[in-house]
Amino acid sequence: MAITSIFEILIYPGLHSRPGKEFVNICMEYESSVKIKMNDNEFDGKSFLSLIKNKPSQSEIIHLIIDGKDEHELMEKLINLKTMSHRSKEDFSSENEELLQVFRLVENE
């Protein structure tokens, strides 16, 4: 049975470039399927191309739907995901990167 959690994206500019690739690479380590629901779109969380096309941005609310035998382990890994990134556009402009939490858990469904 699939599990779903709702997250807010904390990093700037969002799940783009390197943070997006890290997200996909982590998801690929697990057998479970990963779907991201954002606005009215649902797309494959294991596809970097889908991620870039849909542009999950900072402060965006996304639903992660994970289904498979290792779904709980993967969800736990994503809840605690940290990456080198930026807090804001100003940090991005000044190239000020730091290790940041990627998501804030809004709700478990």
mmCIF file of C-alpha atoms in Angstrom:
data_model
loop_
_atom_site.group_PDB
_atom_site.id
_atom_site.type_symbol
_atom_site.label_atom_id
_atom_site.label_comp_id
_atom_site.label_asym_id
_atom_site.label_seq_id
_atom_site.Cartn_x
_atom_site.Cartn_y
_atom_site.Cartn_z
ATOM 1 C CA MET A 1 0.000 0.000 0.000
ATOM 2 C CA ALA A 2 1.387 3.403 -0.983
ATOM 3 C CA ILE A 3 2.293 6.053 1.559
ATOM 4 C CA THR A 4 1.907 9.787 0.969
ATOM 5 C CA SER A 5 3.481 12.780 2.662
ATOM 6 C CA ILE A 6 3.039 16.468 1.931
ATOM 7 C CA PHE A 7 6.156 18.629 1.914
ATOM 8 C CA GLU A 8 7.159 22.238 1.475
ATOM 9 C CA ILE A 9 10.369 22.756 -0.496
ATOM 10 C CA LEU A 10 12.756 24.848 1.615
ATOM 11 C CA ILE A 11 15.785 25.334 -0.639
ATOM 12 C CA TYR A 12 16.250 27.980 -3.327
ATOM 13 C CA PRO A 13 15.545 27.747 -6.226
ATOM 14 C CA GLY A 14 13.984 24.323 -5.542
ATOM 15 C CA LEU A 15 14.537 20.808 -6.855
ATOM 16 C CA HIS A 16 16.543 22.015 -9.830
ATOM 17 C CA SER A 17 20.018 21.020 -11.044
ATOM 18 C CA ARG A 18 22.155 19.384 -8.394
ATOM 19 C CA PRO A 19 19.511 19.091 -5.607
ATOM 20 C CA GLY A 20 17.084 17.604 -8.117
ATOM 21 C CA LYS A 21 19.676 15.128 -9.350
ATOM 22 C CA GLU A 22 20.489 14.136 -5.739
ATOM 23 C CA PHE A 23 16.776 13.576 -5.063
ATOM 24 C CA VAL A 24 16.419 11.359 -8.158
ATOM 25 C CA ASN A 25 19.613 9.420 -7.361
ATOM 26 C CA ILE A 26 18.374 8.647 -3.845
ATOM 27 C CA CYS A 27 14.993 7.514 -5.191
ATOM 28 C CA MET A 28 16.744 5.278 -7.739
ATOM 29 C CA GLU A 29 18.515 3.412 -4.903
ATOM 30 C CA TYR A 30 15.140 1.993 -3.823
ATOM 31 C CA GLU A 31 12.745 -0.403 -5.547
ATOM 32 C CA SER A 32 9.607 1.567 -4.673
ATOM 33 C CA SER A 33 7.953 3.799 -7.230
ATOM 34 C CA VAL A 34 7.959 7.530 -6.486
ATOM 35 C CA LYS A 35 5.322 9.930 -7.755
ATOM 36 C CA ILE A 36 5.303 13.674 -7.156
ATOM 37 C CA LYS A 37 1.986 15.500 -7.225
ATOM 38 C CA MET A 38 2.290 19.251 -7.643
ATOM 39 C CA ASN A 39 -0.548 21.577 -8.588
ATOM 40 C CA ASP A 40 -2.584 19.457 -11.024
ATOM 41 C CA ASN A 41 0.372 17.427 -12.318
ATOM 42 C CA GLU A 42 1.617 14.020 -11.251
ATOM 43 C CA PHE A 43 5.012 12.857 -12.470
ATOM 44 C CA ASP A 44 7.750 10.277 -11.908
ATOM 45 C CA GLY A 45 10.046 11.183 -9.002
ATOM 46 C CA LYS A 46 12.731 8.889 -10.409
ATOM 47 C CA SER A 47 12.967 10.896 -13.642
ATOM 48 C CA PHE A 48 15.293 13.897 -13.638
ATOM 49 C CA LEU A 49 13.743 15.062 -16.901
ATOM 50 C CA SER A 50 10.253 15.044 -15.325
ATOM 51 C CA LEU A 51 11.593 16.957 -12.334
ATOM 52 C CA ILE A 52 13.216 19.650 -14.491
ATOM 53 C CA LYS A 53 10.139 19.902 -16.721
ATOM 54 C CA ASN A 54 7.793 20.470 -13.743
ATOM 55 C CA LYS A 55 10.168 22.833 -11.858
ATOM 56 C CA PRO A 56 9.364 22.195 -8.168
ATOM 57 C CA SER A 57 10.382 25.540 -6.648
ATOM 58 C CA GLN A 58 11.095 26.947 -3.211
ATOM 59 C CA SER A 59 7.981 27.218 -0.998
ATOM 60 C CA GLU A 60 6.033 24.917 -3.344
ATOM 61 C CA ILE A 61 3.867 22.268 -1.683
ATOM 62 C CA ILE A 62 4.327 18.787 -3.141
ATOM 63 C CA HIS A 63 2.808 15.390 -2.393
ATOM 64 C CA LEU A 64 5.257 12.475 -2.439
ATOM 65 C CA ILE A 65 3.585 9.130 -3.093
ATOM 66 C CA ILE A 66 5.871 6.149 -2.549
ATOM 67 C CA ASP A 67 4.755 2.596 -3.249
ATOM 68 C CA GLY A 68 6.736 -0.583 -2.747
ATOM 69 C CA LYS A 69 8.364 -2.895 -0.257
ATOM 70 C CA ASP A 70 10.921 -0.276 0.877
ATOM 71 C CA GLU A 71 8.523 2.705 0.856
ATOM 72 C CA HIS A 72 8.924 3.538 4.560
ATOM 73 C CA GLU A 73 12.725 3.555 4.399
ATOM 74 C CA LEU A 74 12.731 5.799 1.327
ATOM 75 C CA MET A 75 10.195 8.214 2.833
ATOM 76 C CA GLU A 76 12.307 8.464 5.995
ATOM 77 C CA LYS A 77 15.396 9.185 3.891
ATOM 78 C CA LEU A 78 13.584 11.949 1.977
ATOM 79 C CA ILE A 79 12.095 13.497 5.126
ATOM 80 C CA ASN A 80 15.648 13.931 6.430
ATOM 81 C CA LEU A 81 17.271 14.889 3.107
ATOM 82 C CA LYS A 82 19.897 17.647 3.277
ATOM 83 C CA THR A 83 21.938 19.124 0.436
ATOM 84 C CA MET A 84 24.311 21.959 -0.313
ATOM 85 C CA SER A 85 22.040 24.749 -1.504
ATOM 86 C CA HIS A 86 20.777 28.288 -0.897
ATOM 87 C CA ARG A 87 18.246 29.710 1.564
ATOM 88 C CA SER A 88 17.134 32.554 -0.716
ATOM 89 C CA LYS A 89 17.618 34.347 -4.011
ATOM 90 C CA GLU A 90 20.085 36.663 -2.277
ATOM 91 C CA ASP A 91 22.190 33.701 -1.142
ATOM 92 C CA PHE A 92 22.000 32.303 -4.676
ATOM 93 C CA SER A 93 23.221 35.604 -6.145
ATOM 94 C CA SER A 94 26.140 35.744 -3.720
ATOM 95 C CA GLU A 95 26.921 32.030 -4.273
ATOM 96 C CA ASN A 96 26.481 31.442 -0.523
ATOM 97 C CA GLU A 97 25.831 27.686 -0.241
ATOM 98 C CA GLU A 98 25.322 25.732 2.948
ATOM 99 C CA LEU A 99 24.066 22.323 4.024
ATOM 100 C CA LEU A 100 20.279 22.714 4.275
ATOM 101 C CA GLN A 101 17.197 20.645 4.936
ATOM 102 C CA VAL A 102 15.428 20.179 1.581
ATOM 103 C CA PHE A 103 11.864 19.643 2.835
ATOM 104 C CA ARG A 104 9.579 20.579 5.693
ATOM 105 C CA LEU A 105 7.043 17.878 6.419
ATOM 106 C CA VAL A 106 3.592 19.454 6.282
ATOM 107 C CA GLU A 107 1.462 16.347 6.743
ATOM 108 C CA ASN A 108 1.483 12.562 6.554
ATOM 109 C CA GLU A 109 -1.607 11.156 4.874
#
